[in-house]
Short mmCIF file of C-alpha atoms in Angstrom, two decimals:
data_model
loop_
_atom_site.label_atom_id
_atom_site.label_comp_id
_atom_site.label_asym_id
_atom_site.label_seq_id
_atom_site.Cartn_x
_atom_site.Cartn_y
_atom_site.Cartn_z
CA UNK A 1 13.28 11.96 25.05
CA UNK A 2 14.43 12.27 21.35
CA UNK A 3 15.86 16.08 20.44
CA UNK A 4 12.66 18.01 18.45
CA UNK A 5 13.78 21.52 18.23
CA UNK A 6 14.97 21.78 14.87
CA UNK A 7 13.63 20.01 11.82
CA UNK A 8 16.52 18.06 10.16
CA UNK A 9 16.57 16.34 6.71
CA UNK A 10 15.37 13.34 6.50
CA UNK A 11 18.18 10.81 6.32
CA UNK A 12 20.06 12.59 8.52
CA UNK A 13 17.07 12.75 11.16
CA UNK A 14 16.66 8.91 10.72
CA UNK A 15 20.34 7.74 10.68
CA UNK A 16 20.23 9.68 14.52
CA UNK A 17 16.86 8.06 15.51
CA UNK A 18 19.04 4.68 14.26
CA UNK A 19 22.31 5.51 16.13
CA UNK A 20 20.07 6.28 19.12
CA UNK A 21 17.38 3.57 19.65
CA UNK A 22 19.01 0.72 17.57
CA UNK A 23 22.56 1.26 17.22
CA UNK A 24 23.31 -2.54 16.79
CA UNK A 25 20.69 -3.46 14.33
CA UNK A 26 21.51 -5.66 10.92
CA UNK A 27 19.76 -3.29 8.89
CA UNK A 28 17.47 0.13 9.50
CA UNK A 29 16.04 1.63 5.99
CA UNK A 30 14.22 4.93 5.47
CA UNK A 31 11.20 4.29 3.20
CA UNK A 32 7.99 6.32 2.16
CA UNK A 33 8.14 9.81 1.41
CA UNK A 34 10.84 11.12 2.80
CA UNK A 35 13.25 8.16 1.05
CA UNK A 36 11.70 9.24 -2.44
CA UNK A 37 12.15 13.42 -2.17
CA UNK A 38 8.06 13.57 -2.14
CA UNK A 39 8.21 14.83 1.46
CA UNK A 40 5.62 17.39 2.81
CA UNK A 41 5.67 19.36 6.34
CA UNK A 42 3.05 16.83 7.18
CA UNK A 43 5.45 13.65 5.90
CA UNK A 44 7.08 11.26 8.27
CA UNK A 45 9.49 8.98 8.43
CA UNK A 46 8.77 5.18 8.25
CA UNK A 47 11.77 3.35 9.70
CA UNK A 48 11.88 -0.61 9.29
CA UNK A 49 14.47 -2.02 12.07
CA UNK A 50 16.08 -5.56 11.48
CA UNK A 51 17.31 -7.29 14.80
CA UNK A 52 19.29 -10.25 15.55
CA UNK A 53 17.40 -11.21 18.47
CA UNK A 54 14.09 -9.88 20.35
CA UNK A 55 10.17 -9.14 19.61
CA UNK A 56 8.51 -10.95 16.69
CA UNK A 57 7.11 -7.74 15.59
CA UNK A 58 6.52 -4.12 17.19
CA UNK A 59 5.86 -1.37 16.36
CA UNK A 60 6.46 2.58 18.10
CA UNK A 61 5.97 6.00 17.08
CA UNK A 62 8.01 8.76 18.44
CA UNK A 63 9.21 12.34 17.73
CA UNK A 64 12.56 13.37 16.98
CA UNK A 65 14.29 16.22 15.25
CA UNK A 66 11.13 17.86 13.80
CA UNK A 67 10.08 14.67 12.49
CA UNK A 68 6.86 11.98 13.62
CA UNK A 69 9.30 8.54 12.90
CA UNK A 70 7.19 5.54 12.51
CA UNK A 71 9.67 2.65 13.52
CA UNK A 72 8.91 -0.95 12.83
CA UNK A 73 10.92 -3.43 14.21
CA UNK A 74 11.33 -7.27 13.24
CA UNK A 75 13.57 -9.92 14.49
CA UNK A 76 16.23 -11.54 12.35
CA UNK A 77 13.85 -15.27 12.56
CA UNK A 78 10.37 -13.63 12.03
CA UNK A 79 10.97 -11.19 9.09
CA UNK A 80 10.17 -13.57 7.00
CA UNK A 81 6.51 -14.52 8.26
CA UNK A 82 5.78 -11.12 8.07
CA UNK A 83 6.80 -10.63 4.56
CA UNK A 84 4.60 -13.91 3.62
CA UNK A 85 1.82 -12.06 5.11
CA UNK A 86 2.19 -9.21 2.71
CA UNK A 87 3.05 -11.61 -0.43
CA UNK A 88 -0.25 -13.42 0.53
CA UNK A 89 -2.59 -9.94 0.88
CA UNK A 90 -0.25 -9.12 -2.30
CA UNK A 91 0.73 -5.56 -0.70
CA UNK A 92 4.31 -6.11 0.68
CA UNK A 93 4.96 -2.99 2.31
CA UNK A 94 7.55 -3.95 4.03
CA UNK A 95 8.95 -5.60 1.76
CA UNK A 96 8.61 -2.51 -0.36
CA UNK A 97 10.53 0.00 2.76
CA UNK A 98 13.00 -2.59 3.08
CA UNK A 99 14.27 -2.87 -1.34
CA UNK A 100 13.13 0.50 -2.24
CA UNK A 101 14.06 2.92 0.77
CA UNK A 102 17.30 4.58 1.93
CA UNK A 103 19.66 2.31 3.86
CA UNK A 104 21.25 3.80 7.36
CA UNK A 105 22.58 0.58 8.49
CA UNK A 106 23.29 -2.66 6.92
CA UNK A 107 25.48 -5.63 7.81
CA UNK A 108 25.60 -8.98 5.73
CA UNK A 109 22.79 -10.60 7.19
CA UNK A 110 20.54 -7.08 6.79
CA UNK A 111 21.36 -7.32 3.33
CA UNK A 112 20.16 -11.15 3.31
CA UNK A 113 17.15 -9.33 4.40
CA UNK A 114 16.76 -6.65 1.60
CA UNK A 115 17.32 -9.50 -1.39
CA UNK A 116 14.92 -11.70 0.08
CA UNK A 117 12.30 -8.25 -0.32
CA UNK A 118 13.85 -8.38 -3.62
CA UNK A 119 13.10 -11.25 -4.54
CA UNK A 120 9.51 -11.62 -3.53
CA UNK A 121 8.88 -8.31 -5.17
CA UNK A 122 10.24 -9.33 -8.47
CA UNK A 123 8.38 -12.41 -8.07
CA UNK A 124 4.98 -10.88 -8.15
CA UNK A 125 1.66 -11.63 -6.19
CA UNK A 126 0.29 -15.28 -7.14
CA UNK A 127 -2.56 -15.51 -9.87
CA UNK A 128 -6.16 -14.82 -8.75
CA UNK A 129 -7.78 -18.07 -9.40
CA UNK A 130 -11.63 -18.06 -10.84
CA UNK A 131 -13.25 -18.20 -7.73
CA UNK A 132 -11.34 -15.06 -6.86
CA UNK A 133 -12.06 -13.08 -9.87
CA UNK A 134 -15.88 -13.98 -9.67
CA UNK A 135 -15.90 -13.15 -6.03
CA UNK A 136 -14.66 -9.27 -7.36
CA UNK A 137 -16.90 -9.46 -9.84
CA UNK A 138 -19.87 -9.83 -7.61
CA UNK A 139 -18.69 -7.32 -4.86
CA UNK A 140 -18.24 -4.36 -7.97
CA UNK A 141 -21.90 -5.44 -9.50
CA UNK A 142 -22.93 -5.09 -5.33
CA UNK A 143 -21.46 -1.94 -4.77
CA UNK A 144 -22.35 -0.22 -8.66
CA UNK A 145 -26.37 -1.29 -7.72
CA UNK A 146 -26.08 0.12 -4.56
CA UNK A 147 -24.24 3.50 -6.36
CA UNK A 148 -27.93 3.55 -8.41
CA UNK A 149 -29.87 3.63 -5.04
CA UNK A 150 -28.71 5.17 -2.19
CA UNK A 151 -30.73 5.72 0.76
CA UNK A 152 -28.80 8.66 2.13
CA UNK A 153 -26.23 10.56 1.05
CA UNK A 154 -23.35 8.66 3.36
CA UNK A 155 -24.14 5.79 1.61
CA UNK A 156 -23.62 7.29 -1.73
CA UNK A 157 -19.97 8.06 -0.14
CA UNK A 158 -18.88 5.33 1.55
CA UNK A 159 -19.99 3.11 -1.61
CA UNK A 160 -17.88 5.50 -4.13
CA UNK A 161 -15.16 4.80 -1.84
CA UNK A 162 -15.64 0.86 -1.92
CA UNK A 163 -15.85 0.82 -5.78
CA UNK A 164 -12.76 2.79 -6.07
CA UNK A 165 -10.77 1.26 -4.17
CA UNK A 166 -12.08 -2.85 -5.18
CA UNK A 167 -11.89 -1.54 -8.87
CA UNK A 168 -8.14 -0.81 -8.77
CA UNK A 169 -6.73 -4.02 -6.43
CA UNK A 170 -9.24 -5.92 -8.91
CA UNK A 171 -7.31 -4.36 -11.63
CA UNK A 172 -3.95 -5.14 -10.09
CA UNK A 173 -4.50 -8.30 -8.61
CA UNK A 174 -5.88 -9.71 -11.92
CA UNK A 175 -2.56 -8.44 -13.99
CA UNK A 176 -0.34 -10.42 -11.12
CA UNK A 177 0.27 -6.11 -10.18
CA UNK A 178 1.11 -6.11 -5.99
CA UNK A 179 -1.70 -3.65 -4.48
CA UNK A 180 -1.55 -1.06 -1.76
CA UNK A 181 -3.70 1.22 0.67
CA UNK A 182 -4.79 4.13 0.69
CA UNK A 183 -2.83 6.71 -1.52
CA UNK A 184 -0.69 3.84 -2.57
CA UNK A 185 -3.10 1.49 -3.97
CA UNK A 186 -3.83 4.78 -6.33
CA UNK A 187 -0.40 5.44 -7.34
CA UNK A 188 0.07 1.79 -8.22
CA UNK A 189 -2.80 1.68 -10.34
CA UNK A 190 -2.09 4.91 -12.26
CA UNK A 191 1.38 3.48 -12.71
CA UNK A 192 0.73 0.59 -13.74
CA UNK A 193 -2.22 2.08 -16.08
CA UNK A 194 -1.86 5.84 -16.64
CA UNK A 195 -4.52 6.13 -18.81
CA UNK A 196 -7.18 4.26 -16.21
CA UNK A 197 -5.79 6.24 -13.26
CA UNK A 198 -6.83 9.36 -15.16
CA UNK A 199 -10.14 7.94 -16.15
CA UNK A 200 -10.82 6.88 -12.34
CA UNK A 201 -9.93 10.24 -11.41
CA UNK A 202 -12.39 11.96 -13.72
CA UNK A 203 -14.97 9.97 -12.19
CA UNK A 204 -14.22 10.54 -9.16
CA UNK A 205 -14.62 14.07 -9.62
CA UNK A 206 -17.63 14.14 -11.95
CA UNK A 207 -19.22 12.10 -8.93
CA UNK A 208 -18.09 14.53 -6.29
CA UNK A 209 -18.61 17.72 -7.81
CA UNK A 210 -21.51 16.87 -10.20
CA UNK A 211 -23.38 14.13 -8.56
CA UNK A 212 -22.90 12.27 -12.03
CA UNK A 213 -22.33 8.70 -11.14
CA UNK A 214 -22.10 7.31 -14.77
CA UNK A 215 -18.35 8.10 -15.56
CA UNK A 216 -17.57 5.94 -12.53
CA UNK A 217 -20.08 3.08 -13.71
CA UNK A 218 -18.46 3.23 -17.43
CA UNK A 219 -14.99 2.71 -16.04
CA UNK A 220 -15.63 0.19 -13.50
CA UNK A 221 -17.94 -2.11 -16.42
CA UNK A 222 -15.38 -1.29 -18.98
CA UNK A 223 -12.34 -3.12 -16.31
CA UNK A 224 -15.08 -5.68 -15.22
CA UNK A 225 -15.76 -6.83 -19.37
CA UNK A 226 -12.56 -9.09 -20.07
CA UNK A 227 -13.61 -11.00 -17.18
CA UNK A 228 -16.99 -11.89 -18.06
CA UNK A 229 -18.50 -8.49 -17.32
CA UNK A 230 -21.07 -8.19 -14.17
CA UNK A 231 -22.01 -10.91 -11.65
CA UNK A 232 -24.66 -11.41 -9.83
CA UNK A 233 -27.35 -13.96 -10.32
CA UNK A 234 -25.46 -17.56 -10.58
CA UNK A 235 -22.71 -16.56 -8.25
CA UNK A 236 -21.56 -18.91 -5.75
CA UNK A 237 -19.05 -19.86 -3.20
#
């Protein structure tokens, strides 16, 4: 069992999770929070693992010197089906822990690894094609009817949550922009548009805190316009 008595910094707590449970490895990397300085006491550490041989992909939580580490461990032949999963849902977290994130342990072939992330990060997501963009077109005219008209007040909820969160991967995804989930996919889409992210979180509030759903409807028809606007009647797959 991993030592928990005393809360260590970060690096330092990951570089002896490394040393411990992977001391071979071709490359470990700190990412998330505690990589960037933006830790909290309720942060952990994310901990991508390269191998040269074993498991495709797994995945193991433990604790260890004050810290919940969140290890993910690939093989040195299937990194790279993993990554084309997250270049193909264009969020390439792992591809993001691996380029961005502190580095505990790298040999030649980990850094093969980390300019391979690199690369497909550079790259960008592909293009939505038409289909695609008409398909998010449809879902935001869905959800912004169903905003008008809720039966109870979950529903009202769960559909604020839906537009939010299909409004800013639309907005991404359509500016070739890589997406993200949860507090991520925010932070991307305030970074890459400040001036939307605050709008969106106006809304957001006016909607919680006033019931006033029409900020949120302006923002998400004023993204939805250089597309052709709405969708609904004429759509098809």
């Amino acid at each position: 069992m991993e030592e928990t008595s005393m809360r260590l910094e970060p690096t330092e707590a990951a570089i002896r999770v490394m040393q411990r449970n992977y001391p071979d490895c071709l490359l470990a990397v700190l990412g998330g929070s505690a990589s960037s300085g933006e830790y909290n006491e309720q942060s952990d550490l994310d901990i991508i693992v390269i191998e040269r041989d074993g498991h495709d992909f797994s995945r193991k939580t433990i604790e260890a010197h004050g810290w919940i580490a969140e290890i993910f461990i690939l093989s040195l032949s299937s990194y790279r089906e993993y990554f084309d999963v997250g270049v193909l849902a264009a969020n390439p977290s792992l591809q993001r822990m691996v380029a961005e994130g502190t580095v505990l342990r790298s040999l030649p072939e980990g850094e093969e690894v980390r300019a391979d992330a690199r690369s497909d990060l550079n790259y960008g997501p592909m293009p939505l094609s038409p289909s695609d963009i008409a398909e998010y077109r449809y879902m935001l005219t869905e959800f912004l009817l169903d905003l008008t008209s809720p039966r109870r007040e979950g529903e009202k909820w769960f559909t604020v949550h839906k537009i939010a969160s299909t409004l800013c991967e639309f907005v991404l995804r359509a500016n070739r922009e890589w997406t993200g989930e949860g507090k991520m996919l925010f932070r991307l889409f305030n970074g890459y548009s400040p001036a939307m992210g605050d709008r969106l979180e106006a809304a957001l509030l006016a909607i919680y805190r006033e019931d006033d759903p029409s900020d949120l409807i302006a923002v998400t028809e004023e993204a939805l316009s250089p597309y052709g606007g709405k969708l609904l009647v004429g759509y098809e797959e």
